[in-house]
mmCIF file of C-alpha atoms in Angstrom:
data_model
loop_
_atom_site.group_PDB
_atom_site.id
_atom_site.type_symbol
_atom_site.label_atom_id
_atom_site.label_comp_id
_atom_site.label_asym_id
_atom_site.label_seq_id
_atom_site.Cartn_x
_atom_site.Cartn_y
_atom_site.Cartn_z
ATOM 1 C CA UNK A 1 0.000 0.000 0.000
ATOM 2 C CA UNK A 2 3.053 2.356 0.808
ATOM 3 C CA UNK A 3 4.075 1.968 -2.566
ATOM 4 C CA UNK A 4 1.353 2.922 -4.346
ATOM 5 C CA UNK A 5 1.059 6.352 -2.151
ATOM 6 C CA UNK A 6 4.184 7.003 -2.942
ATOM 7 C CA UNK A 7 3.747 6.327 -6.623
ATOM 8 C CA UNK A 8 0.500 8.536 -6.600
ATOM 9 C CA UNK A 9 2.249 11.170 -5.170
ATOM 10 C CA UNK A 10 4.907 11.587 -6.820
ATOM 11 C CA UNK A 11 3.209 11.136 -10.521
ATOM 12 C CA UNK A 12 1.052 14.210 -8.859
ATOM 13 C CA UNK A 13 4.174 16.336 -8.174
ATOM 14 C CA UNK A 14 5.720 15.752 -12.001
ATOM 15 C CA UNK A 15 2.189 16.846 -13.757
ATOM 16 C CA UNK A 16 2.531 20.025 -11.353
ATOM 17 C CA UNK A 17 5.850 20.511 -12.408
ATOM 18 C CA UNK A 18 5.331 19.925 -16.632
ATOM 19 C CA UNK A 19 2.304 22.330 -15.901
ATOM 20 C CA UNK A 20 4.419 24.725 -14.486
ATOM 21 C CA UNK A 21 7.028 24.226 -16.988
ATOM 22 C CA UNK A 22 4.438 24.529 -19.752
ATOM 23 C CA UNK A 23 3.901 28.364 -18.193
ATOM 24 C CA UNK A 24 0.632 27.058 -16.933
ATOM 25 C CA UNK A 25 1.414 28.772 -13.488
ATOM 26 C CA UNK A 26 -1.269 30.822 -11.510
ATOM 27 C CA UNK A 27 1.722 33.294 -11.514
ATOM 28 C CA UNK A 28 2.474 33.359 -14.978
ATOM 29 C CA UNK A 29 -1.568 33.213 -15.437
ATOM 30 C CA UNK A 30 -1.341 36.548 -12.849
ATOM 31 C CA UNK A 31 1.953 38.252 -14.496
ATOM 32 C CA UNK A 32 -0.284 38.189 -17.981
ATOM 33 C CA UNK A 33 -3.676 39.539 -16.769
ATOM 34 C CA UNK A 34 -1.317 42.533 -14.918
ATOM 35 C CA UNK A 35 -0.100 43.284 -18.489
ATOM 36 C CA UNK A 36 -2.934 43.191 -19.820
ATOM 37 C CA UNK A 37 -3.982 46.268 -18.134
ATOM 38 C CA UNK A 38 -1.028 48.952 -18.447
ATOM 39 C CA UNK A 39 -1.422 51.698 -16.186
ATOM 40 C CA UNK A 40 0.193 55.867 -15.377
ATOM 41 C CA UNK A 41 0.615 55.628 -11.697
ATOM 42 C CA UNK A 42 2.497 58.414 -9.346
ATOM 43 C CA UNK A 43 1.611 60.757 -6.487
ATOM 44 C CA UNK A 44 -0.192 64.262 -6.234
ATOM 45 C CA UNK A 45 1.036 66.842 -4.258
ATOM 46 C CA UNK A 46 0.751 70.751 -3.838
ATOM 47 C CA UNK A 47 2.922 73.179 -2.087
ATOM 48 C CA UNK A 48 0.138 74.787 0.191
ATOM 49 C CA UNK A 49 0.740 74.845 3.700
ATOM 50 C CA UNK A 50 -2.944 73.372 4.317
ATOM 51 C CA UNK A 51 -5.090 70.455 5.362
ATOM 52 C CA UNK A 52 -7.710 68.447 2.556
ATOM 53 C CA UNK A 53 -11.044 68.116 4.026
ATOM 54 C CA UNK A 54 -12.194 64.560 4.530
ATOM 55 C CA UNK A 55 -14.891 64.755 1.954
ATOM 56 C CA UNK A 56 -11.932 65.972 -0.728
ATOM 57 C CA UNK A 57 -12.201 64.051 -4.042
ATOM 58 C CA UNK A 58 -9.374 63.617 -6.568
ATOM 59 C CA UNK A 59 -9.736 63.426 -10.104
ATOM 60 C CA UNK A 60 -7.041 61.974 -12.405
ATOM 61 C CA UNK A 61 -7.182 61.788 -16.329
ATOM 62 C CA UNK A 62 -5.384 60.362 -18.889
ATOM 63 C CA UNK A 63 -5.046 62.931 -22.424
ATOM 64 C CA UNK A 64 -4.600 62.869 -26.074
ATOM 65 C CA UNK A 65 -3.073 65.974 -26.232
ATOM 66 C CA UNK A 66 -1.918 65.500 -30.118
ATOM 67 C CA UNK A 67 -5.273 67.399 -31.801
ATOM 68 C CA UNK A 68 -4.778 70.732 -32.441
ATOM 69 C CA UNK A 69 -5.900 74.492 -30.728
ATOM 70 C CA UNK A 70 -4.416 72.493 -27.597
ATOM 71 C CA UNK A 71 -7.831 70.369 -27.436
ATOM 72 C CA UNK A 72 -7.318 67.061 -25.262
ATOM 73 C CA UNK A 73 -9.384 63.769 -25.708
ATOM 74 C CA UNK A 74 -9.995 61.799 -22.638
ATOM 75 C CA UNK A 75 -8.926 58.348 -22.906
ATOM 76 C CA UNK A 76 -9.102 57.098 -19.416
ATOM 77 C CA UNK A 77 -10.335 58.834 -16.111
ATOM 78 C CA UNK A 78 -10.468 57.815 -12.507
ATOM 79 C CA UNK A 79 -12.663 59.493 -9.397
ATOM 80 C CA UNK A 80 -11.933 58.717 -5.733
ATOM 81 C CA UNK A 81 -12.058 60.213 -2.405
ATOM 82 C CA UNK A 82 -9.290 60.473 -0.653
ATOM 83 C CA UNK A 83 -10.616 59.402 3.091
ATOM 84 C CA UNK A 84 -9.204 61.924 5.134
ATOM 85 C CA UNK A 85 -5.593 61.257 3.492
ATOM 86 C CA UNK A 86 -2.881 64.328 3.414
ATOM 87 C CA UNK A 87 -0.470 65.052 0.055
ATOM 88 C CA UNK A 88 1.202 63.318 -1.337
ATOM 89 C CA UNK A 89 -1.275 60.814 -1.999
ATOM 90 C CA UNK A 90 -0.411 58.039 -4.920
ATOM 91 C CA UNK A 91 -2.876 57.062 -7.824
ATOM 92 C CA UNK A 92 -2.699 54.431 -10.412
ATOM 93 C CA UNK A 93 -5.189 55.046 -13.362
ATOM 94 C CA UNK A 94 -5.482 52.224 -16.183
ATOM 95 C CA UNK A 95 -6.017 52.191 -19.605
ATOM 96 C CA UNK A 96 -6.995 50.639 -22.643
ATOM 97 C CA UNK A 97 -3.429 49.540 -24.702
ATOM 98 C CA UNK A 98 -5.557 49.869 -27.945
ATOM 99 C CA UNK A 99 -6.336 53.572 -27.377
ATOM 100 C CA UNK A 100 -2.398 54.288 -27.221
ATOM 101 C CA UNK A 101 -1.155 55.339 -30.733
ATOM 102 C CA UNK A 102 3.094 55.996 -30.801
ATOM 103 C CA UNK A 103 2.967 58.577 -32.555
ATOM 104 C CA UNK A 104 0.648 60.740 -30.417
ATOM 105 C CA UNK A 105 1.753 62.612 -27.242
ATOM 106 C CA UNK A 106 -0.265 62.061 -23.665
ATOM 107 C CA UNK A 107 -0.708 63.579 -20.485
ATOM 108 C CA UNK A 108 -1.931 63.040 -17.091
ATOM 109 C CA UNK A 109 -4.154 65.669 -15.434
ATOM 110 C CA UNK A 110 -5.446 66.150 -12.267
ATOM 111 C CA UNK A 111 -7.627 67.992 -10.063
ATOM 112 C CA UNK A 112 -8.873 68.188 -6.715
ATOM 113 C CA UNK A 113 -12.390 69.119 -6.018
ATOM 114 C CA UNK A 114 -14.855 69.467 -2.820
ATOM 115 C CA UNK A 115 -18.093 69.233 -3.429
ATOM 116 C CA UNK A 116 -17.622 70.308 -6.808
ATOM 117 C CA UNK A 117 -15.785 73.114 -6.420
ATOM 118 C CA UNK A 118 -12.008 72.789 -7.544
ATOM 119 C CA UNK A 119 -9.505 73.346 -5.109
ATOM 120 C CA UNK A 120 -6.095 72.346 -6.713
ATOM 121 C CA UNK A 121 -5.320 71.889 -10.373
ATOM 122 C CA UNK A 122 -2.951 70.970 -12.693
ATOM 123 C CA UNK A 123 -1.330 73.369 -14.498
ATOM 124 C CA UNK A 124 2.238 71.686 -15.355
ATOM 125 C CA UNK A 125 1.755 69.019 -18.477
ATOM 126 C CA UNK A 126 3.387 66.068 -17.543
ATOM 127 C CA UNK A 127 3.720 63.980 -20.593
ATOM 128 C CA UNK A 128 3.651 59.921 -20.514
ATOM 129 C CA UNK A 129 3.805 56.456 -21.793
ATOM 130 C CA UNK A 130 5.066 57.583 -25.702
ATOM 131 C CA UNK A 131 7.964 59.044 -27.226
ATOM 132 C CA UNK A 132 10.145 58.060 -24.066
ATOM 133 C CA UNK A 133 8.150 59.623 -21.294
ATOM 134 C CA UNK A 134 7.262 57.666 -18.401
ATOM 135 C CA UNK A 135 4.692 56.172 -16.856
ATOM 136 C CA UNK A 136 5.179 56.975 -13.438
ATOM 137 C CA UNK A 137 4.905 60.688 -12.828
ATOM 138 C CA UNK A 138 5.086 63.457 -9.586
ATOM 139 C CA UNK A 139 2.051 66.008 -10.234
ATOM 140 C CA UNK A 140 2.383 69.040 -8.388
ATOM 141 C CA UNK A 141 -0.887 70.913 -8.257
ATOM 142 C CA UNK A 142 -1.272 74.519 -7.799
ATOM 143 C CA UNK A 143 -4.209 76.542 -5.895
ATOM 144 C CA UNK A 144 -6.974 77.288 -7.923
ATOM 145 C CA UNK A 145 -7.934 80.794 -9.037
ATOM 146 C CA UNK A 146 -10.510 82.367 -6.361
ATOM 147 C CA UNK A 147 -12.706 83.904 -9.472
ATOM 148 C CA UNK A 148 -16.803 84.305 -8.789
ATOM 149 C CA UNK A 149 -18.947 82.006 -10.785
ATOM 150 C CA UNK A 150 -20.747 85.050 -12.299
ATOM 151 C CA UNK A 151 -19.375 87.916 -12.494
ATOM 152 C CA UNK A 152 -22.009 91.458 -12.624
ATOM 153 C CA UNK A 153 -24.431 90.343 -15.575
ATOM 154 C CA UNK A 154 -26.986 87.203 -16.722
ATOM 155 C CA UNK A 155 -27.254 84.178 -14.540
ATOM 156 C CA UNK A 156 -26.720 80.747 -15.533
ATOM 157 C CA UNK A 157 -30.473 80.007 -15.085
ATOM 158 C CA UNK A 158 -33.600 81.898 -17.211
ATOM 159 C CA UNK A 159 -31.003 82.759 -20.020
ATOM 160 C CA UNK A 160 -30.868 81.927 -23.692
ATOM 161 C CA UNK A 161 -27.255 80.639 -23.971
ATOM 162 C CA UNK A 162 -26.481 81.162 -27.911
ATOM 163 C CA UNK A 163 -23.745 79.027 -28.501
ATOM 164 C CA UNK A 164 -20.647 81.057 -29.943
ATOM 165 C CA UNK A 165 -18.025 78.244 -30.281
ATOM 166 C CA UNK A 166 -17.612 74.889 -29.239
ATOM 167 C CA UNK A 167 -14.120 73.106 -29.022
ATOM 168 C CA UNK A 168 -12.600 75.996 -30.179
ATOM 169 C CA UNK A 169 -14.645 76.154 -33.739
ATOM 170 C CA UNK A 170 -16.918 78.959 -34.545
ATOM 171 C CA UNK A 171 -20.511 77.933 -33.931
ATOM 172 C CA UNK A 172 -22.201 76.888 -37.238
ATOM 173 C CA UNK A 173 -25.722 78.316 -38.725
ATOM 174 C CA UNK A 174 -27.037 76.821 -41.413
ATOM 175 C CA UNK A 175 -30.698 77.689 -43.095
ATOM 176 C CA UNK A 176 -31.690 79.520 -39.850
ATOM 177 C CA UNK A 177 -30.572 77.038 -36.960
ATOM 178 C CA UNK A 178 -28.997 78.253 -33.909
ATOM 179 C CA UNK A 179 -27.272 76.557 -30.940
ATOM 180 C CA UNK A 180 -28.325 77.460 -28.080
ATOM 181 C CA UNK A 181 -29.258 76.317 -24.240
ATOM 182 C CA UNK A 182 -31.833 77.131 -21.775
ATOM 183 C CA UNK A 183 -31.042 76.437 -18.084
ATOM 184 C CA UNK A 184 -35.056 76.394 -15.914
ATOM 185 C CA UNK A 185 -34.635 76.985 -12.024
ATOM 186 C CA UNK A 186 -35.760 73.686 -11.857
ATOM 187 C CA UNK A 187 -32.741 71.828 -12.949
ATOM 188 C CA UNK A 188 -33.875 71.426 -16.547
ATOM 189 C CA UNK A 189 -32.325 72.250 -19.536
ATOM 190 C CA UNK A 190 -33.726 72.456 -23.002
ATOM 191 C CA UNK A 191 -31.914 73.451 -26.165
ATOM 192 C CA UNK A 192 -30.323 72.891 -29.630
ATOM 193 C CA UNK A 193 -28.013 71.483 -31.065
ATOM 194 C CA UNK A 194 -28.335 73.381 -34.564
ATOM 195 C CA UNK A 195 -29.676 70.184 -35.956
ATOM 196 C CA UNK A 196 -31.266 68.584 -33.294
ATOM 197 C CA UNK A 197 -33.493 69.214 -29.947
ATOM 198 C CA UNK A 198 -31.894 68.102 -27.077
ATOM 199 C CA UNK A 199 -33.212 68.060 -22.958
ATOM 200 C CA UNK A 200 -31.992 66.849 -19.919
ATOM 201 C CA UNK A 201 -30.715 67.799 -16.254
ATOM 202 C CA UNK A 202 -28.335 69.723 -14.586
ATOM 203 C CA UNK A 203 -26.892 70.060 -11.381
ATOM 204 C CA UNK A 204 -25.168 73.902 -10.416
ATOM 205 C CA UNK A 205 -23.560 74.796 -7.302
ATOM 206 C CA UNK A 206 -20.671 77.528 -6.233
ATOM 207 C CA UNK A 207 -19.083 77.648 -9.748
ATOM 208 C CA UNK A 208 -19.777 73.479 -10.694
ATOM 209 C CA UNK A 209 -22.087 72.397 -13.039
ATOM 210 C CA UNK A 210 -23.230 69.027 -14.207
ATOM 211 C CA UNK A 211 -25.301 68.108 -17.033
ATOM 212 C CA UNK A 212 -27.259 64.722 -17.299
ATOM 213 C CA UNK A 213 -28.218 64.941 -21.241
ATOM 214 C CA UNK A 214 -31.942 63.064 -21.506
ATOM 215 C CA UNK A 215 -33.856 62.977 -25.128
ATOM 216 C CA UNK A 216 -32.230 64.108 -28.269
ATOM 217 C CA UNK A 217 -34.549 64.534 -31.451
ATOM 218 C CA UNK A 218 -32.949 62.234 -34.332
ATOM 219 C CA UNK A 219 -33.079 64.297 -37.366
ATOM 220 C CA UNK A 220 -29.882 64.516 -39.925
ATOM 221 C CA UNK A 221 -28.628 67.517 -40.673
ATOM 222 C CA UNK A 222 -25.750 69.093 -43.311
ATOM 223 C CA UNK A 223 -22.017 67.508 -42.257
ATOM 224 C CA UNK A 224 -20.787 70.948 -40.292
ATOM 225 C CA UNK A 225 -23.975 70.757 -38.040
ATOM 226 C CA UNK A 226 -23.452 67.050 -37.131
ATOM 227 C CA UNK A 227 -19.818 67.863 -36.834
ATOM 228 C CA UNK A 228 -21.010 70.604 -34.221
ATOM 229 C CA UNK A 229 -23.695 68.383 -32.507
ATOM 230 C CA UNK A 230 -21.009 65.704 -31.996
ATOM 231 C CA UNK A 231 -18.727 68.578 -30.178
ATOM 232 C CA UNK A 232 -21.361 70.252 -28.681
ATOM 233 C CA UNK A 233 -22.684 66.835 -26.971
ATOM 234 C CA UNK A 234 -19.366 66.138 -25.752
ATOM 235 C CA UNK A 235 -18.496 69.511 -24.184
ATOM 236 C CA UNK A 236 -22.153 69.232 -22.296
ATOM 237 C CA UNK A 237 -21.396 65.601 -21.137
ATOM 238 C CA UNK A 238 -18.047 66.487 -19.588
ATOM 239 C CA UNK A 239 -18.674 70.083 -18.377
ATOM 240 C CA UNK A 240 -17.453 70.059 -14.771
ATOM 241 C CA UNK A 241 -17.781 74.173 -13.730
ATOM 242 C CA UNK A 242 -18.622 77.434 -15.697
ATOM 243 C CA UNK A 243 -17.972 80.526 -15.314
ATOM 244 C CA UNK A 244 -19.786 84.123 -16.003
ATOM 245 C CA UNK A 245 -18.622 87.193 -17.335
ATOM 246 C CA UNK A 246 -20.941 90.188 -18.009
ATOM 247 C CA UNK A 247 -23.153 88.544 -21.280
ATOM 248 C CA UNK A 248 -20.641 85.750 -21.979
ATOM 249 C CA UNK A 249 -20.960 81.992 -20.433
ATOM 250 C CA UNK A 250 -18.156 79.478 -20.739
ATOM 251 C CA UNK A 251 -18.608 76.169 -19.757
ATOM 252 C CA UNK A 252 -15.228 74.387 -18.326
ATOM 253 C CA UNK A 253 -13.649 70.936 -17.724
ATOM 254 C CA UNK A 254 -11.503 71.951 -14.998
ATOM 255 C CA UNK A 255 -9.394 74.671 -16.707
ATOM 256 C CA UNK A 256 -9.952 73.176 -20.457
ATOM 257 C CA UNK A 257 -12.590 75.696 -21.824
ATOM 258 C CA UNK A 258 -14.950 73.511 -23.813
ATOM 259 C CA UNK A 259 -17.419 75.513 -25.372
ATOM 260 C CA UNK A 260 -18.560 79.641 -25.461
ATOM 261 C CA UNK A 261 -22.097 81.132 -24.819
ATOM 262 C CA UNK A 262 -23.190 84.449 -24.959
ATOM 263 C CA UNK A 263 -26.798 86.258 -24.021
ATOM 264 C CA UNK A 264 -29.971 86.666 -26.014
ATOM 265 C CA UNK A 265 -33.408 88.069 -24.917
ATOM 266 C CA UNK A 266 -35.528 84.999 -23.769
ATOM 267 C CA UNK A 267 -37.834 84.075 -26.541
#
């Protein structure tokens, strides 16, 4: 009987060891799902002598910043509180290895908000990943501008919000259409996309401002007012605070302006 436990065993331990040998090991299986899953990882500091609050949040993204007029296209983005934690506090934000092209040139940006309203910001472009940056990066914030929301002039809500430019393009008007938003007191917004009608949500407070986009008529338009709609979508969907000068309205990601408003006389 001893000799056939023995036997058992040790036929167990050599199909272990080919399976290991064959790279079938759960740390090989481990080492390929990691790399699967590149990521830009670091820490995020300021030079401020002063505490976060506990409800701080931290928002890190990863940008295309190839296109020209110095747009950037989000390719990867990461939210997280940062539990009563003090600077520097590390981050590790993953991407897609598909959305990576060589040739283009990305950077990591981040932020630091409380209850919407930004605190810190990046304002140094650290460049990664391609063209023989890294991908492990030091971001040193800077305080955040204390400008007003509104300055003297419209507020954000009961105004017709003609849009003047969107992603750094002139707005387009073709065969009468106009782009243009309408914020209610109620949290409601109704507008156009020069093409389309579009509705939804929004959610405005000290300088921040959310939109949830709802229905969106379906018609088909000429090529520059789809090309707008696309942008003008876009800019709505990522707006994270505005700001209010006189008759003009911009609405912001962060610092990145994403698209330009100005006054009319509600219709």
């Amino acid at each position: 009987m001893t000799r056939y436990g023995v036997c058992v065993v040790g036929i167990a331990v050599l199909a272990v060891s080919l399976s290991w040998a064959r790279g079938a090991s759960p740390q090989s299986t481990s080492a390929q799902t990691t790399a699967a899953q590149p990521s830009v990882s670091g820490t995020i500091v300021y030079r401020e002598r002063m505490a976060l609050p506990p409800d701080a949040a931290i928002e890190v993204k990863l940008q295309d910043v190839s296109g020209t007029g110095g747009t950037a296209n989000t390719i990867a983005e990461s939210v997280f509180a940062t539990g009563g934690k003090q600077v520097p506090i590390s981050f590790q934000l993953s991407y897609n290895p598909s959305d990576i092209n060589p040739a283009h040139k990305y950077q990591v940006q981040a932020n630091i908000r409380v209850h919407g309203k930004l605190l810190f910001t990046g304002v140094i472009p650290y460049l990664v990943i391609t063209q023989g940056n890294p991908s492990q990066v030091a971001l040193l914030l800077e305080r955040a501008p204390d400008k007003p929301a509104q300055a003297a002039g419209r507020k954000l809500t009961d105004t017709n919000w003609k849009l003047v430019q969107v992603n750094g393009k002139a707005a387009v008007v073709v065969e009468g259409s106009e782009a243009h938003l309408f914020l209610e007191k109620k949290e409601m917004f109704t507008g156009s996309t020069g093409c389309n009608q579009i509705t939804g949500s929004f959610i405005a407070s000290e300088g921040a401002l959310q939109f949830t986009p709802g229905g969106m008529t379906m018609k088909m338009c000429a090529q520059p007012l789809m090309e707008q709609e696309q942008a003008l979508v876009a800019a709505i969907k990522t707006t994270t605070n505005y700001h209010i000068d006189g008759d003009a309205l911009e609405l912001l990601n962060g610092t990145q302006p994403l698209a330009q408003f100005a006054a009319k006389p509600k219709q």
